[in-house]
Structure formats: structure tokens, C-alpha cells
Amino acid sequence: MRCAESLRVQAYFDGELDALTASDIERHSDFCAECRTLRKDLERAHTALRQQLSYVSTPPALRARVMRALDQEGTVRRPLLNPERLTSWRPRPFWKGAFSGIGGTAIAASVAFFLLVPGPTNPLLDDLVSAHVRSLMPEHLIDVVSTDKHAVKPWFAGHTDVSPVVADFEQQGYRLIGGRVDYFDHQRAAAVVYQHGSHVINVFSWASSQRTVPHDTTRNGYHLAFWQTGNLQYCAVSDAGGDELLGLVRLLQDASTRDASELAN
Amino acid sequence: MDYRETAAVTNVPLGTVMSRLVRARAAVKAEWLHVNEGEPHAVR
């Protein structure tokens, strides 16, 4: 009997799943032998077809038929010219043409100004948003899958240049689901991954000699919240609401404070 | 084409696209085995 998850395993293989579902399927495959076999089977078939089947070009006759059909479709859909408009055309006065030319030039110049003059950019913000978006692609979200902070935090020690605060806040609605390495700002940064409802929140951390942190902002619809603890800079990125994101930030800041006071004692 | 595009073009539900894809893959595999290894046809 086929496992009920087999269709989603196939969708996972085809890159059709969102990050959370992909993560579910990865966990499921860990203990379902049938789905593990299915994944291997799909990979083998994919490799075999790519390696052993010769590439076949489209026959010229078929290509010509398709192009003819497209041409015909274009002809049918193209609006017909109104014969009355063709026959009733009159030359416009010179001043009308001149003013319309000036207006057109002004509009074109305005559009060019807004399109070509770059706005103020911060490469760090671009890196963070790109890293977040990349993480949402299948198989990119998590390197270490665990809800246990005692498993995730030591994992970072061997894989990144920093040791960020890691804690699970499932009771408060922020479930720790794992961690990942990302590379930006010339170092191996840590990304702690949380699930909040249907949202993924990446909490990036990296070492920085700068004393100022960027202001919280929104890029491409993603909220970014920044803070600093010691020389570690943090940034939480998500499409969750701004208040929801700040809720996790406060919890992490409290956890950092607790860690620091435990060390001092 | 992704699953959603396929569903829209063929005018069938997304689940049907997925299950047909499973069957199509099984058919290709069976044909492949038949041609390459001489195993019997098992396409349903």
C-alpha cells in the first residue's frame, strides 16, 4: 500500500512545496522507508533520463505548423482597423503636434528619472532579504532540524563564526525548527529558524565591529527587525506582521539578558 | 510548467495533476525497464 504522503513526496521532488511543507516531508522521509525509497527512485529516474536519452530537436515540419497556428491566432485576435478612421484622417495643426511632443518628452524624462536614478540602498538589507527568500526554497530552509536548543546551539559552533542565542518559544507561539548557515558580510552567519503560525522567521546573527544597527524596515514585503548584543548583530526577517516579529525579538533579547546574567554569576 | 499552470491549462484539479503525474512516471519507468532490461510491461 502506498504511503499517504507519496504525492507530496513527488511534489517535494519537483520543487513544488513551500518551505514549511518541504521541511515536514524531509522529517517524514527520515522515518518512512517507503517515501525514502520513492525519493531515491525519482532521483534515479531523473538522472537516467537526463543521461541516457538523446536530445531530440523539434522536427521542422512540426515547428512550422505550430508557428502557422500561432500566426493565425494572432491575426484573429488583432483588432481590425476601423476603415472610417482611415478615411477621416486630417492633418493636425502644427502647434498641437509641437505641444504633444514637448509633453511626451517631459513624461519620458520623468519616467527615466524615476527608473534610472537609484534610490538609497544598503547591501546588507539586500543580502538579508535574499538569504531569507532563498531559505524558503525547497531544501534550503534548515541544515540542522531540531526543536531542541541544546542540539541547535552546539551545531553552530562547528559550522559558523558566531554563537547566537537559541531558545524555543513554542508556548509563546514561536516554535524553534532548526538552524542554518548563511554567508554574508564576509563571514559564516548563523540563521536560527522559527515557525510562527504559517510564517517562517529567520533570525540571522553575525559579528560586527560597528556600534550602530540599521533601523527596522520593510523590504519587498518582508519585515526586518535589528538589534545588537555585544558585538553580535541580529536581524529577524519574515513576512509575519511587524508586531509578531517584534514579539520574537523581545523574547530573544530577554533570553540574551538571562544568558549574560547566568554567565556573570 | 509547474503544477498550478498544468492544472489551469488542462482544466483539472491540482490533485488530479499530481496523481496523473505519478501514473505517467510509473508508465515511463515501466516502458524504460521494458526497453532496456526486457522486463514485462506493467503499465496499467
Short mmCIF file of C-alpha atoms in Angstrom, two decimals:
data_model
loop_
_atom_site.label_atom_id
_atom_site.label_comp_id
_atom_site.label_asym_id
_atom_site.label_seq_id
_atom_site.Cartn_x
_atom_site.Cartn_y
_atom_site.Cartn_z
CA MET A 1 0.00 0.00 0.00
CA ARG A 2 1.30 3.41 -0.98
CA CYS A 3 2.11 5.91 1.79
CA ALA A 4 -0.41 8.74 2.03
CA GLU A 5 2.45 11.23 1.70
CA SER A 6 3.69 9.86 -1.64
CA LEU A 7 2.03 12.62 -3.68
CA ARG A 8 3.64 15.28 -1.51
CA VAL A 9 6.99 13.50 -1.78
CA GLN A 10 6.70 13.75 -5.55
CA ALA A 11 5.75 17.43 -5.23
CA TYR A 12 8.79 17.89 -2.97
CA PHE A 13 10.99 16.31 -5.65
CA ASP A 14 9.50 18.64 -8.27
CA GLY A 15 10.19 21.70 -6.11
CA GLU A 16 6.51 22.48 -5.72
CA LEU A 17 6.30 22.73 -1.94
CA ASP A 18 6.68 25.77 0.26
CA ALA A 19 9.45 25.75 2.84
CA LEU A 20 7.35 24.55 5.77
CA THR A 21 5.76 21.66 3.90
CA ALA A 22 9.13 20.72 2.44
CA SER A 23 10.52 20.62 5.94
CA ASP A 24 7.61 18.36 7.01
CA ILE A 25 8.33 16.00 4.13
CA GLU A 26 12.04 15.87 4.96
CA ARG A 27 11.19 14.90 8.53
CA HIS A 28 8.62 12.36 7.33
CA SER A 29 11.16 10.77 4.96
CA ASP A 30 13.51 10.28 7.89
CA PHE A 31 11.25 7.61 9.36
CA CYS A 32 9.20 6.42 6.34
CA ALA A 33 11.23 3.87 4.39
CA GLU A 34 8.69 3.83 1.56
CA CYS A 35 8.97 7.57 0.96
CA ARG A 36 12.75 7.42 1.21
CA THR A 37 12.72 4.75 -1.49
CA LEU A 38 10.35 6.83 -3.60
CA ARG A 39 12.67 9.85 -3.41
CA LYS A 40 15.66 7.74 -4.44
CA ASP A 41 13.61 6.20 -7.24
CA LEU A 42 12.61 9.63 -8.57
CA GLU A 43 16.21 10.82 -8.43
CA ARG A 44 17.46 7.70 -10.24
CA ALA A 45 14.84 8.04 -12.96
CA HIS A 46 15.61 11.72 -13.39
CA THR A 47 19.34 11.05 -13.72
CA ALA A 48 18.83 8.12 -16.09
CA LEU A 49 16.52 10.07 -18.39
CA ARG A 50 18.93 13.01 -18.50
CA GLN A 51 21.99 10.89 -19.14
CA GLN A 52 20.70 8.19 -21.43
CA LEU A 53 18.05 9.78 -23.60
CA SER A 54 19.34 11.68 -26.57
CA TYR A 55 18.14 15.20 -27.14
CA VAL A 56 15.62 15.40 -29.95
CA SER A 57 15.11 18.66 -31.80
CA THR A 58 11.65 19.67 -32.87
CA PRO A 59 11.09 18.48 -36.46
CA PRO A 60 10.98 21.47 -38.85
CA ALA A 61 7.51 20.48 -40.13
CA LEU A 62 6.05 20.46 -36.60
CA ARG A 63 7.74 23.76 -35.78
CA ALA A 64 6.30 25.30 -38.96
CA ARG A 65 2.80 24.04 -38.08
CA VAL A 66 2.99 25.50 -34.59
CA MET A 67 4.23 28.84 -35.90
CA ARG A 68 1.45 28.93 -38.51
CA ALA A 69 -1.14 28.22 -35.82
CA LEU A 70 0.28 31.00 -33.65
CA ASP A 71 0.26 33.40 -36.58
CA GLN A 72 -3.37 32.58 -37.30
CA GLU A 73 -4.31 33.07 -33.67
CA GLY A 74 -2.57 36.45 -33.67
CA THR A 75 -4.43 37.51 -36.81
CA VAL A 76 -7.81 36.57 -35.36
CA ARG A 77 -7.20 38.38 -32.08
CA ARG A 78 -5.65 41.54 -33.55
CA PRO A 79 -8.24 44.36 -33.54
CA LEU A 80 -9.21 45.36 -37.04
CA LEU A 81 -8.56 48.88 -38.15
CA ASN A 82 -11.67 50.97 -38.48
CA PRO A 83 -11.98 51.94 -42.16
CA GLU A 84 -13.80 55.13 -41.19
CA ARG A 85 -10.83 56.29 -39.13
CA LEU A 86 -8.54 55.69 -42.06
CA THR A 87 -10.63 57.75 -44.43
CA SER A 88 -11.44 60.57 -41.97
CA TRP A 89 -7.82 61.35 -41.07
CA ARG A 90 -6.93 65.04 -41.24
CA PRO A 91 -3.56 66.67 -40.62
CA ARG A 92 -3.43 68.32 -37.17
CA PRO A 93 -2.28 71.88 -36.74
CA PHE A 94 1.43 72.40 -36.14
CA TRP A 95 1.10 73.75 -32.53
CA LYS A 96 -0.86 70.68 -31.44
CA GLY A 97 1.91 68.44 -32.62
CA ALA A 98 4.60 70.61 -31.03
CA PHE A 99 2.92 70.67 -27.60
CA SER A 100 2.21 66.96 -27.65
CA GLY A 101 5.87 66.41 -28.49
CA ILE A 102 7.01 68.56 -25.54
CA GLY A 103 4.55 66.80 -23.21
CA GLY A 104 5.71 63.38 -24.37
CA THR A 105 9.34 64.34 -23.82
CA ALA A 106 8.58 65.61 -20.29
CA ILE A 107 6.75 62.40 -19.39
CA ALA A 108 9.54 60.28 -20.82
CA ALA A 109 12.14 62.31 -18.88
CA SER A 110 10.15 61.90 -15.63
CA VAL A 111 9.83 58.16 -16.12
CA ALA A 112 13.53 57.87 -16.94
CA PHE A 113 14.42 59.89 -13.83
CA PHE A 114 12.46 57.61 -11.52
CA LEU A 115 13.65 54.45 -13.23
CA LEU A 116 17.31 55.27 -13.71
CA VAL A 117 18.25 57.29 -10.63
CA PRO A 118 18.98 54.70 -7.94
CA GLY A 119 17.46 55.17 -4.51
CA PRO A 120 19.45 54.85 -1.30
CA THR A 121 20.41 51.18 -0.93
CA ASN A 122 22.01 49.14 1.80
CA PRO A 123 23.68 45.96 0.53
CA LEU A 124 23.23 44.34 3.95
CA LEU A 125 19.45 44.67 3.70
CA ASP A 126 19.53 43.14 0.22
CA ASP A 127 21.70 40.27 1.50
CA LEU A 128 19.34 39.58 4.40
CA VAL A 129 16.19 39.60 2.29
CA SER A 130 17.87 37.44 -0.37
CA ALA A 131 19.02 34.98 2.28
CA HIS A 132 15.51 34.82 3.72
CA VAL A 133 13.88 34.29 0.31
CA ARG A 134 16.50 31.69 -0.64
CA SER A 135 15.79 29.84 2.60
CA LEU A 136 12.13 29.49 1.62
CA MET A 137 13.03 27.44 -1.45
CA PRO A 138 12.76 23.67 -1.02
CA GLU A 139 15.72 22.08 0.77
CA HIS A 140 17.24 25.44 1.70
CA LEU A 141 15.48 26.21 4.96
CA ILE A 142 17.28 24.13 7.53
CA ASP A 143 20.69 22.49 7.86
CA VAL A 144 20.06 21.13 11.35
CA VAL A 145 16.47 20.10 12.06
CA SER A 146 15.70 20.24 15.75
CA THR A 147 13.36 21.84 18.23
CA ASP A 148 15.96 21.38 20.95
CA LYS A 149 18.14 24.41 21.65
CA HIS A 150 20.76 22.09 23.13
CA ALA A 151 21.10 20.46 19.70
CA VAL A 152 20.92 23.60 17.56
CA LYS A 153 23.28 25.86 19.52
CA PRO A 154 26.25 23.43 19.64
CA TRP A 155 25.75 22.72 15.95
CA PHE A 156 26.51 26.36 15.15
CA ALA A 157 29.84 26.09 17.00
CA GLY A 158 31.26 23.86 14.30
CA HIS A 159 29.60 25.48 11.32
CA THR A 160 29.51 29.25 11.79
CA ASP A 161 31.74 32.02 13.11
CA VAL A 162 29.29 33.04 15.83
CA SER A 163 27.33 31.52 18.72
CA PRO A 164 23.92 33.16 18.72
CA VAL A 165 21.24 32.97 21.37
CA VAL A 166 19.00 29.97 20.66
CA ALA A 167 15.79 29.22 22.54
CA ASP A 168 12.46 27.61 21.86
CA PHE A 169 9.38 29.74 22.49
CA GLU A 170 6.71 27.28 21.43
CA GLN A 171 4.43 28.28 24.29
CA GLN A 172 4.56 31.88 23.11
CA GLY A 173 3.83 30.82 19.51
CA TYR A 174 7.36 30.78 18.14
CA ARG A 175 8.50 27.21 17.57
CA LEU A 176 12.19 26.58 17.05
CA ILE A 177 12.51 24.33 13.99
CA GLY A 178 16.23 24.39 13.28
CA GLY A 179 19.28 26.28 12.14
CA ARG A 180 21.24 27.01 9.02
CA VAL A 181 24.48 28.58 7.84
CA ASP A 182 24.41 31.59 5.55
CA TYR A 183 27.32 33.53 4.14
CA PHE A 184 27.22 37.30 4.08
CA ASP A 185 29.24 40.25 5.33
CA HIS A 186 32.34 38.11 4.58
CA GLN A 187 31.58 35.54 7.27
CA ARG A 188 29.59 32.42 8.03
CA ALA A 189 26.50 33.84 9.66
CA ALA A 190 24.04 31.83 11.72
CA ALA A 191 20.35 31.62 10.91
CA VAL A 192 18.02 30.29 13.59
CA VAL A 193 14.70 29.29 12.09
CA TYR A 194 11.35 29.67 13.84
CA GLN A 195 7.83 28.82 12.79
CA HIS A 196 5.10 31.23 13.80
CA GLY A 197 1.71 30.02 12.55
CA SER A 198 2.24 29.57 8.83
CA HIS A 199 5.15 32.02 8.76
CA VAL A 200 8.85 31.26 8.76
CA ILE A 201 11.06 33.64 10.72
CA ASN A 202 14.80 33.62 10.10
CA VAL A 203 16.90 35.16 12.87
CA PHE A 204 20.29 35.97 11.36
CA SER A 205 23.31 36.79 13.50
CA TRP A 206 26.82 37.85 12.60
CA ALA A 207 29.79 39.52 14.23
CA SER A 208 30.14 43.22 13.57
CA SER A 209 32.57 45.88 14.74
CA GLN A 210 30.00 48.59 14.06
CA ARG A 211 28.22 50.05 17.05
CA THR A 212 25.15 51.18 15.14
CA VAL A 213 22.48 48.83 13.89
CA PRO A 214 20.22 49.56 10.94
CA HIS A 215 16.70 50.77 11.66
CA ASP A 216 13.84 48.29 11.45
CA THR A 217 12.47 48.37 7.95
CA THR A 218 10.41 46.60 5.31
CA ARG A 219 11.87 45.32 2.05
CA ASN A 220 9.88 43.60 -0.73
CA GLY A 221 7.09 42.99 1.77
CA TYR A 222 9.38 41.37 4.36
CA HIS A 223 9.85 42.96 7.76
CA LEU A 224 13.37 43.26 9.13
CA ALA A 225 13.99 43.93 12.84
CA PHE A 226 17.54 44.62 14.04
CA TRP A 227 19.22 44.59 17.43
CA GLN A 228 22.65 44.06 18.90
CA THR A 229 24.02 42.08 21.82
CA GLY A 230 27.70 42.63 22.48
CA ASN A 231 29.39 42.56 19.11
CA LEU A 232 26.73 40.26 17.65
CA GLN A 233 24.23 41.87 15.36
CA TYR A 234 20.87 40.20 14.92
CA CYS A 235 18.19 40.59 12.30
CA ALA A 236 14.83 38.82 12.31
CA VAL A 237 13.25 38.59 8.84
CA SER A 238 9.77 37.39 7.99
CA ASP A 239 6.54 38.09 6.19
CA ALA A 240 4.77 37.82 9.55
CA GLY A 241 3.28 41.05 10.90
CA GLY A 242 5.68 43.63 12.30
CA ASP A 243 4.26 43.26 15.84
CA GLU A 244 4.54 39.48 15.66
CA LEU A 245 8.16 39.77 14.59
CA LEU A 246 8.92 42.20 17.43
CA GLY A 247 7.32 39.71 19.85
CA LEU A 248 10.05 37.19 18.99
CA VAL A 249 12.72 39.90 19.12
CA ARG A 250 11.71 40.77 22.71
CA LEU A 251 11.79 37.11 23.73
CA LEU A 252 15.26 36.66 22.23
CA GLN A 253 16.55 39.84 23.88
CA ASP A 254 15.25 38.61 27.25
CA ALA A 255 16.92 35.24 26.65
CA SER A 256 20.23 37.02 25.86
CA THR A 257 19.96 39.01 29.08
CA ARG A 258 19.29 35.82 31.08
CA ASP A 259 22.29 34.08 29.44
CA ALA A 260 24.54 37.05 30.24
CA SER A 261 23.44 37.21 33.88
CA GLU A 262 23.95 33.44 34.28
CA LEU A 263 27.48 33.83 32.97
CA ALA A 264 28.16 36.73 35.34
CA ASN A 265 27.03 34.65 38.33
CA MET B 1 5.23 24.35 -16.33
CA ASP B 2 4.51 23.97 -12.65
CA TYR B 3 1.57 22.06 -11.17
CA ARG B 4 -0.70 25.10 -10.98
CA GLU B 5 -0.08 26.07 -14.60
CA THR B 6 -0.67 22.49 -15.69
CA ALA B 7 -3.93 22.38 -13.73
CA ALA B 8 -5.06 25.65 -15.30
CA VAL B 9 -4.16 24.63 -18.86
CA THR B 10 -5.70 21.17 -18.63
CA ASN B 11 -8.63 22.41 -16.57
CA VAL B 12 -8.35 19.73 -13.90
CA PRO B 13 -7.84 19.99 -10.13
CA LEU B 14 -4.34 20.19 -8.70
CA GLY B 15 -4.69 16.77 -7.03
CA THR B 16 -5.56 15.21 -10.38
CA VAL B 17 -2.42 16.71 -11.92
CA MET B 18 -0.37 15.17 -9.12
CA SER B 19 -1.92 11.72 -9.34
CA ARG B 20 -1.69 11.68 -13.15
CA LEU B 21 1.94 12.63 -12.86
CA VAL B 22 2.52 9.64 -10.58
CA ARG B 23 0.87 7.36 -13.14
CA ALA B 24 2.79 8.93 -16.02
CA ARG B 25 6.07 8.45 -14.21
CA ALA B 26 5.20 4.83 -13.47
CA ALA B 27 4.36 4.31 -17.16
CA VAL B 28 7.65 5.85 -18.28
CA LYS B 29 9.54 3.73 -15.80
CA ALA B 30 7.79 0.54 -16.95
CA GLU B 31 8.48 1.37 -20.59
CA TRP B 32 12.07 2.18 -19.77
CA LEU B 33 12.56 -1.13 -18.00
CA HIS B 34 10.83 -2.96 -20.84
CA VAL B 35 13.10 -1.44 -23.47
CA ASN B 36 16.36 -1.55 -21.54
CA GLU B 37 16.10 -4.64 -19.43
CA GLY B 38 13.46 -6.71 -21.20
CA GLU B 39 11.17 -6.75 -18.20
CA PRO B 40 7.48 -7.32 -18.86
CA HIS B 41 5.15 -4.41 -19.42
CA ALA B 42 3.46 -3.38 -16.20
CA VAL B 43 1.67 -0.25 -17.29
CA ARG B 44 -1.87 -0.06 -16.04
#
